[in-house]
């Protein structure tokens, strides 16, 4: 078959895809009308997971699970905007990995509100200026984000979903030749996590490494200076139109950051794979065995704990702590409810949502 014939077949399939997508959006529009009439929540991560699981099971072609997710998550995002446009705040700057995480779940068409601090993202959701907020909570190389954890205890917000984003750095420059590059801009942590690449490619060259406040700022500077380069995210390279010379330049391919999606009053229905996050302010922590007894409640009921982090209580001059606890399961599970009732006001439920990480 000739190339032109193959292109004609592709064009025909594209026409069919466009018609099918429009047919889907007509149904989405009707769903949106029903949801507005009944005041039903538009964003349903557990429903999206059900669709993706079903599509993966019946998939017999070349598309991988990640490819199916990439395509359909964008379709879901467009559908939500058709049902009810919603504003999403995120920790800036524009082009940050948090921005990339937000777009991975809410798509390119959503209305985004870039904010300078994690606290300002929490405040935007708390005051209703944004329906959802996206902030980082932990990185598997650098650990937890303490400010996010502390604000989860301070604010009355819920976790609607989590996003696990592989952190892939790109090397971008207006220059086609490494010999012409005199300056490399990036955030200090990016320099650390790409040290092997920098040694291999620039050890013999006189190149200045200049730390800046964000990888987005680095990409912007590289776009403006002909003999400069930047280590940044894919989305920053795209936003500032800087050519990518090298992709995935990190020292390893296991760098992951977990983000959470915040909401003021969002409650997920149960799915087949849930995670729950709560805060434990345990009483009588001066008594030996208090933490052990609490954790044993989960072990005795066969509930798998996936995370426990301690944070200072900041109450008086003594050393007191509260705990962020995560486990597999939903708050509505009978065994989980037994623990919630037993400890009462000493536990603060932060959300049950589809488990990704």
Tab-separated table of C-alpha atoms in Angstrom:
chain	number	residue	atom	x	y	z
A	1	UNK	CA	0.000	0.000	0.000
A	2	UNK	CA	1.335	3.439	-0.963
A	3	UNK	CA	1.965	6.228	1.552
A	4	UNK	CA	-0.794	8.348	0.070
A	5	UNK	CA	-3.296	5.505	0.466
A	6	UNK	CA	-2.304	5.072	4.123
A	7	UNK	CA	-2.740	8.805	4.730
A	8	UNK	CA	-6.204	8.707	3.163
A	9	UNK	CA	-7.199	5.870	5.503
A	10	UNK	CA	-5.868	7.829	8.487
A	11	UNK	CA	-7.839	10.903	7.372
A	12	UNK	CA	-10.982	8.786	7.136
A	13	UNK	CA	-10.445	7.388	10.634
A	14	UNK	CA	-9.824	10.902	11.986
A	15	UNK	CA	-13.158	11.993	10.515
A	16	UNK	CA	-14.862	9.092	12.259
A	17	UNK	CA	-13.100	9.886	15.541
A	18	UNK	CA	-14.239	13.501	15.346
A	19	UNK	CA	-17.841	12.441	14.800
A	20	UNK	CA	-17.680	9.913	17.652
A	21	UNK	CA	-16.182	12.506	20.002
A	22	UNK	CA	-18.934	14.967	19.138
A	23	UNK	CA	-21.520	12.231	19.743
A	24	UNK	CA	-19.906	11.594	23.141
A	25	UNK	CA	-19.995	15.300	23.991
A	26	UNK	CA	-23.719	15.441	23.184
A	27	UNK	CA	-24.286	12.756	25.817
A	28	UNK	CA	-21.924	14.535	28.216
A	29	UNK	CA	-23.957	17.708	27.791
A	30	UNK	CA	-27.110	15.837	28.821
A	31	UNK	CA	-25.299	14.314	31.799
A	32	UNK	CA	-24.210	17.804	32.818
A	33	UNK	CA	-27.782	19.057	32.686
A	34	UNK	CA	-28.912	16.190	34.916
A	35	UNK	CA	-26.056	16.782	37.366
A	36	UNK	CA	-26.812	20.480	37.625
A	37	UNK	CA	-30.484	19.741	38.203
A	38	UNK	CA	-29.655	17.307	41.006
A	39	UNK	CA	-26.578	19.254	42.246
A	40	UNK	CA	-24.375	16.211	41.636
A	41	UNK	CA	-20.571	16.563	41.648
A	42	UNK	CA	-19.040	16.794	38.163
A	43	UNK	CA	-15.549	15.426	38.885
A	44	UNK	CA	-15.713	11.700	39.627
A	45	UNK	CA	-12.249	10.086	39.730
A	46	UNK	CA	-13.651	6.664	40.608
A	47	UNK	CA	-15.898	6.732	37.514
A	48	UNK	CA	-12.937	7.706	35.336
A	49	UNK	CA	-10.925	4.801	36.747
A	50	UNK	CA	-13.772	2.394	35.976
A	51	UNK	CA	-13.774	3.554	32.352
A	52	UNK	CA	-9.989	3.253	32.020
A	53	UNK	CA	-9.977	-0.222	33.608
A	54	UNK	CA	-12.724	-1.373	31.243
A	55	UNK	CA	-10.928	0.006	28.184
A	56	UNK	CA	-7.655	-1.645	29.201
A	57	UNK	CA	-9.359	-5.041	29.564
A	58	UNK	CA	-10.933	-4.906	26.124
A	59	UNK	CA	-7.886	-3.349	24.434
A	60	UNK	CA	-6.381	-5.636	21.809
A	61	UNK	CA	-4.268	-3.141	19.906
A	62	UNK	CA	-0.974	-1.284	20.131
A	63	UNK	CA	-2.064	1.234	22.773
A	64	UNK	CA	-0.574	0.744	26.239
A	65	UNK	CA	-2.383	1.560	29.488
A	66	UNK	CA	-0.450	4.834	29.771
A	67	UNK	CA	-1.345	5.770	26.193
A	68	UNK	CA	-5.033	5.060	26.827
A	69	UNK	CA	-4.884	7.173	29.986
A	70	UNK	CA	-3.197	10.076	28.189
A	71	UNK	CA	-5.880	10.139	25.488
A	72	UNK	CA	-8.924	9.592	27.650
A	73	UNK	CA	-7.903	11.840	30.548
A	74	UNK	CA	-7.885	14.707	28.051
A	75	UNK	CA	-11.307	13.594	26.782
A	76	UNK	CA	-12.567	13.500	30.387
A	77	UNK	CA	-11.189	17.002	30.985
A	78	UNK	CA	-12.906	18.408	27.892
A	79	UNK	CA	-16.114	16.664	28.959
A	80	UNK	CA	-15.989	18.207	32.459
A	81	UNK	CA	-15.540	21.662	30.996
A	82	UNK	CA	-18.561	21.084	28.812
A	83	UNK	CA	-20.594	19.910	31.823
A	84	UNK	CA	-19.489	22.736	34.106
A	85	UNK	CA	-16.348	24.899	33.674
A	86	UNK	CA	-14.320	24.959	36.890
A	87	UNK	CA	-11.281	26.934	38.024
A	88	UNK	CA	-8.245	25.026	39.264
A	89	UNK	CA	-5.499	26.673	41.313
A	90	UNK	CA	-1.987	25.304	41.494
A	91	UNK	CA	1.384	26.084	43.007
A	92	UNK	CA	3.258	28.177	40.469
A	93	UNK	CA	5.046	29.344	38.590
A	94	UNK	CA	3.478	28.641	35.224
A	95	UNK	CA	5.292	25.716	33.675
A	96	UNK	CA	6.103	24.079	37.018
A	97	UNK	CA	5.733	20.356	37.607
A	98	UNK	CA	2.643	21.169	39.691
A	99	UNK	CA	1.193	22.925	36.630
A	100	UNK	CA	2.001	19.796	34.623
A	101	UNK	CA	0.293	17.612	37.251
A	102	UNK	CA	-2.809	19.829	37.161
A	103	UNK	CA	-3.022	19.667	33.383
A	104	UNK	CA	-2.594	15.899	33.454
A	105	UNK	CA	-5.911	15.622	35.308
A	106	UNK	CA	-7.881	18.692	34.231
A	107	UNK	CA	-6.620	19.080	30.651
A	108	UNK	CA	-5.449	22.019	28.606
A	109	UNK	CA	-8.859	23.706	28.326
A	110	UNK	CA	-9.565	24.259	32.015
A	111	UNK	CA	-9.282	27.661	33.667
A	112	UNK	CA	-6.137	27.728	35.793
A	113	UNK	CA	-5.148	30.040	38.608
A	114	UNK	CA	-1.397	30.144	39.220
A	115	UNK	CA	-0.514	31.036	42.821
A	116	UNK	CA	2.874	31.714	44.442
A	117	UNK	CA	2.640	29.618	47.625
A	118	UNK	CA	1.105	26.391	48.883
A	119	UNK	CA	-0.840	28.381	51.476
A	120	UNK	CA	-2.352	30.597	48.791
A	121	UNK	CA	-3.578	27.491	46.942
A	122	UNK	CA	-5.241	26.228	50.130
A	123	UNK	CA	-6.778	29.680	50.696
A	124	UNK	CA	-8.147	29.844	47.141
A	125	UNK	CA	-10.037	26.576	47.602
A	126	UNK	CA	-11.161	27.460	51.127
A	127	UNK	CA	-12.652	30.788	49.972
A	128	UNK	CA	-14.214	29.335	46.815
A	129	UNK	CA	-12.025	31.285	44.380
A	130	UNK	CA	-11.059	27.902	42.940
A	131	UNK	CA	-13.036	24.657	42.877
A	132	UNK	CA	-9.913	22.501	43.109
A	133	UNK	CA	-6.305	23.115	44.128
A	134	UNK	CA	-3.200	21.119	43.218
A	135	UNK	CA	-0.150	20.990	45.502
A	136	UNK	CA	2.794	18.596	45.979
A	137	UNK	CA	2.828	16.429	49.092
A	138	UNK	CA	5.929	14.235	48.670
A	139	UNK	CA	8.796	13.266	46.401
A	140	UNK	CA	10.341	9.827	46.558
A	141	UNK	CA	13.847	11.325	46.418
A	142	UNK	CA	13.472	14.400	48.646
A	143	UNK	CA	10.725	13.347	51.107
A	144	UNK	CA	7.512	15.019	52.254
A	145	UNK	CA	6.425	18.613	51.713
A	146	UNK	CA	6.019	19.776	55.307
A	147	UNK	CA	3.964	22.872	54.484
A	148	UNK	CA	1.346	20.814	52.653
A	149	UNK	CA	1.057	18.385	55.568
A	150	UNK	CA	0.747	21.171	58.149
A	151	UNK	CA	-1.935	22.965	56.132
A	152	UNK	CA	-3.952	19.756	55.808
A	153	UNK	CA	-4.242	19.817	59.588
A	154	UNK	CA	-4.860	23.567	59.809
A	155	UNK	CA	-7.456	23.957	57.029
A	156	UNK	CA	-10.869	22.328	56.648
A	157	UNK	CA	-10.288	20.921	53.169
A	158	UNK	CA	-10.501	17.441	51.702
A	159	UNK	CA	-8.349	15.419	49.327
A	160	UNK	CA	-10.341	14.665	46.174
A	161	UNK	CA	-7.634	12.735	44.341
A	162	UNK	CA	-3.910	12.110	44.046
A	163	UNK	CA	-1.617	12.421	41.036
A	164	UNK	CA	1.679	10.579	40.650
A	165	UNK	CA	3.942	12.400	38.212
A	166	UNK	CA	7.283	11.068	36.921
A	167	UNK	CA	9.750	13.959	37.138
A	168	UNK	CA	11.556	14.048	33.812
A	169	UNK	CA	13.891	16.964	33.218
A	170	UNK	CA	14.644	18.248	29.734
A	171	UNK	CA	17.668	20.203	28.498
A	172	UNK	CA	16.576	23.114	26.328
A	173	UNK	CA	18.372	25.840	24.423
A	174	UNK	CA	18.067	28.134	21.412
A	175	UNK	CA	21.565	26.998	20.470
A	176	UNK	CA	22.045	23.895	18.339
A	177	UNK	CA	25.610	23.302	19.560
A	178	UNK	CA	26.708	22.528	23.111
A	179	UNK	CA	29.998	24.307	22.333
A	180	UNK	CA	28.147	27.619	22.101
A	181	UNK	CA	26.417	27.334	25.497
A	182	UNK	CA	27.931	29.533	28.199
A	183	UNK	CA	25.235	29.478	30.912
A	184	UNK	CA	22.806	26.855	32.204
A	185	UNK	CA	19.872	28.000	34.320
A	186	UNK	CA	17.829	25.813	36.645
A	187	UNK	CA	16.604	25.286	40.171
A	188	UNK	CA	19.202	23.971	42.637
A	189	UNK	CA	17.394	20.655	43.119
A	190	UNK	CA	17.339	20.108	39.337
A	191	UNK	CA	21.094	20.624	39.147
A	192	UNK	CA	21.520	17.985	41.867
A	193	UNK	CA	19.234	15.478	40.190
A	194	UNK	CA	20.901	15.933	36.782
A	195	UNK	CA	24.515	15.985	37.977
A	196	UNK	CA	25.550	12.921	35.951
A	197	UNK	CA	24.332	14.462	32.684
A	198	UNK	CA	26.100	17.735	33.465
A	199	UNK	CA	29.392	15.961	34.204
A	200	UNK	CA	29.265	13.841	31.078
A	201	UNK	CA	28.362	16.633	28.676
A	202	UNK	CA	29.910	19.775	30.169
A	203	UNK	CA	32.873	18.738	32.314
A	204	UNK	CA	35.361	19.859	29.645
A	205	UNK	CA	33.429	23.011	28.736
A	206	UNK	CA	33.482	26.361	30.490
A	207	UNK	CA	29.821	26.610	31.360
A	208	UNK	CA	28.382	28.487	34.339
A	209	UNK	CA	25.563	26.823	36.272
A	210	UNK	CA	23.240	29.563	37.538
A	211	UNK	CA	20.567	28.643	40.137
A	212	UNK	CA	17.211	30.436	39.805
A	213	UNK	CA	13.987	30.195	41.796
A	214	UNK	CA	12.229	27.795	39.418
A	215	UNK	CA	12.752	25.648	36.345
A	216	UNK	CA	10.093	27.782	34.633
A	217	UNK	CA	12.206	30.890	35.162
A	218	UNK	CA	15.156	28.943	33.783
A	219	UNK	CA	13.243	28.084	30.598
A	220	UNK	CA	12.170	31.704	30.171
A	221	UNK	CA	15.773	32.927	30.479
A	222	UNK	CA	16.991	30.288	28.025
A	223	UNK	CA	14.357	31.437	25.554
A	224	UNK	CA	15.686	34.999	25.751
A	225	UNK	CA	19.447	34.324	25.603
A	226	UNK	CA	21.023	32.697	22.534
A	227	UNK	CA	24.018	31.195	24.384
A	228	UNK	CA	22.071	29.948	27.390
A	229	UNK	CA	20.363	26.688	28.242
A	230	UNK	CA	17.982	25.458	30.921
A	231	UNK	CA	17.066	22.302	32.769
A	232	UNK	CA	13.288	22.381	33.055
A	233	UNK	CA	10.002	20.507	32.661
A	234	UNK	CA	8.316	19.538	29.392
A	235	UNK	CA	5.523	22.003	30.001
A	236	UNK	CA	7.951	24.890	30.605
A	237	UNK	CA	9.771	24.108	27.349
A	238	UNK	CA	6.440	24.176	25.547
A	239	UNK	CA	5.183	27.364	27.198
A	240	UNK	CA	8.325	29.349	26.383
A	241	UNK	CA	8.918	27.705	23.001
A	242	UNK	CA	12.483	26.574	23.719
A	243	UNK	CA	13.799	23.675	21.603
A	244	UNK	CA	14.486	20.459	23.509
A	245	UNK	CA	18.025	19.187	22.897
A	246	UNK	CA	17.926	16.259	25.360
A	247	UNK	CA	15.056	14.559	27.149
A	248	UNK	CA	14.944	12.605	30.439
A	249	UNK	CA	18.346	13.821	31.644
A	250	UNK	CA	17.852	12.987	35.336
A	251	UNK	CA	20.355	10.736	37.104
A	252	UNK	CA	17.713	8.008	37.356
A	253	UNK	CA	14.266	7.223	36.001
A	254	UNK	CA	12.670	6.603	39.404
A	255	UNK	CA	12.083	10.251	40.401
A	256	UNK	CA	8.396	10.655	41.270
A	257	UNK	CA	6.376	13.401	42.919
A	258	UNK	CA	2.974	12.816	44.423
A	259	UNK	CA	0.451	15.656	44.227
A	260	UNK	CA	-2.953	15.964	45.858
A	261	UNK	CA	-6.080	17.628	44.514
A	262	UNK	CA	-7.827	19.692	47.178
A	263	UNK	CA	-11.516	20.496	47.434
A	264	UNK	CA	-13.762	22.075	50.006
A	265	UNK	CA	-16.591	19.568	50.124
A	266	UNK	CA	-15.675	16.711	47.811
A	267	UNK	CA	-16.541	13.130	48.783
A	268	UNK	CA	-15.651	10.188	46.536
A	269	UNK	CA	-17.766	7.110	46.185
A	270	UNK	CA	-16.035	3.776	46.763
A	271	UNK	CA	-13.977	2.245	43.991
A	272	UNK	CA	-12.196	-1.088	43.804
A	273	UNK	CA	-8.885	0.455	44.925
A	274	UNK	CA	-9.091	3.292	47.438
A	275	UNK	CA	-6.742	5.098	49.764
A	276	UNK	CA	-7.704	7.082	52.867
A	277	UNK	CA	-5.759	9.888	54.527
A	278	UNK	CA	-6.420	11.053	58.062
A	279	UNK	CA	-4.780	13.015	60.861
A	280	UNK	CA	-4.400	11.461	64.298
A	281	UNK	CA	-4.150	13.689	67.373
A	282	UNK	CA	-3.680	10.855	69.832
A	283	UNK	CA	-4.439	11.477	73.520
A	284	UNK	CA	-2.054	10.638	76.365
A	285	UNK	CA	1.000	10.352	74.122
A	286	UNK	CA	3.181	10.493	77.231
A	287	UNK	CA	1.980	6.980	78.083
A	288	UNK	CA	4.054	4.132	76.577
A	289	UNK	CA	2.306	2.159	73.829
A	290	UNK	CA	-0.273	4.765	72.718
A	291	UNK	CA	0.966	4.895	69.114
A	292	UNK	CA	1.453	1.127	69.041
A	293	UNK	CA	-2.119	0.535	70.222
A	294	UNK	CA	-3.463	2.870	67.544
A	295	UNK	CA	-1.529	1.210	64.727
A	296	UNK	CA	-2.488	-2.235	66.045
A	297	UNK	CA	-6.144	-1.353	65.373
A	298	UNK	CA	-5.331	-1.424	61.651
A	299	UNK	CA	-3.269	-4.602	61.855
A	300	UNK	CA	-5.984	-6.433	63.772
A	301	UNK	CA	-8.498	-5.583	61.051
A	302	UNK	CA	-6.234	-6.459	58.136
A	303	UNK	CA	-5.986	-2.847	56.927
A	304	UNK	CA	-2.721	-2.105	55.142
A	305	UNK	CA	-1.031	1.079	56.359
A	306	UNK	CA	0.896	2.787	53.556
A	307	UNK	CA	2.210	5.881	55.339
A	308	UNK	CA	2.683	7.422	58.763
A	309	UNK	CA	4.413	10.764	59.279
A	310	UNK	CA	4.863	12.647	62.538
A	311	UNK	CA	4.714	16.446	62.751
A	312	UNK	CA	5.315	18.721	65.763
A	313	UNK	CA	2.157	19.748	67.594
A	314	UNK	CA	3.663	23.153	68.544
A	315	UNK	CA	1.778	23.117	71.826
A	316	UNK	CA	3.793	24.469	74.736
A	317	UNK	CA	7.442	23.796	75.471
A	318	UNK	CA	7.265	19.994	75.420
A	319	UNK	CA	7.794	17.698	72.454
A	320	UNK	CA	4.357	16.609	71.227
A	321	UNK	CA	3.359	15.276	67.841
A	322	UNK	CA	0.429	14.610	65.573
A	323	UNK	CA	0.445	11.991	62.817
A	324	UNK	CA	-0.609	11.879	59.193
A	325	UNK	CA	-1.748	8.337	58.428
A	326	UNK	CA	-2.635	6.734	55.097
A	327	UNK	CA	-3.999	3.278	54.429
A	328	UNK	CA	-5.672	1.175	51.776
A	329	UNK	CA	-9.446	1.337	51.947
A	330	UNK	CA	-12.377	3.752	52.048
A	331	UNK	CA	-13.806	5.646	54.979
A	332	UNK	CA	-17.150	3.910	54.407
A	333	UNK	CA	-15.632	0.441	54.941
A	334	UNK	CA	-17.109	-1.088	58.131
A	335	UNK	CA	-13.687	-1.908	59.606
A	336	UNK	CA	-12.488	1.659	59.033
A	337	UNK	CA	-15.628	3.019	60.649
A	338	UNK	CA	-14.941	0.928	63.754
A	339	UNK	CA	-11.613	2.738	64.210
A	340	UNK	CA	-13.128	6.145	63.435
A	341	UNK	CA	-15.837	5.641	66.064
A	342	UNK	CA	-13.389	4.367	68.679
A	343	UNK	CA	-11.083	7.383	68.417
A	344	UNK	CA	-13.787	9.946	67.651
A	345	UNK	CA	-12.621	13.566	67.605
A	346	UNK	CA	-8.981	12.521	67.883
A	347	UNK	CA	-9.107	11.612	64.178
A	348	UNK	CA	-9.618	14.046	61.306
A	349	UNK	CA	-10.647	12.427	58.033
A	350	UNK	CA	-9.048	14.122	55.024
A	351	UNK	CA	-10.498	12.055	52.222
A	352	UNK	CA	-10.882	8.665	50.580
A	353	UNK	CA	-9.959	8.567	46.904
A	354	UNK	CA	-8.779	6.342	44.073
A	355	UNK	CA	-5.337	4.961	44.946
A	356	UNK	CA	-2.667	5.852	42.394
A	357	UNK	CA	0.549	5.762	44.441
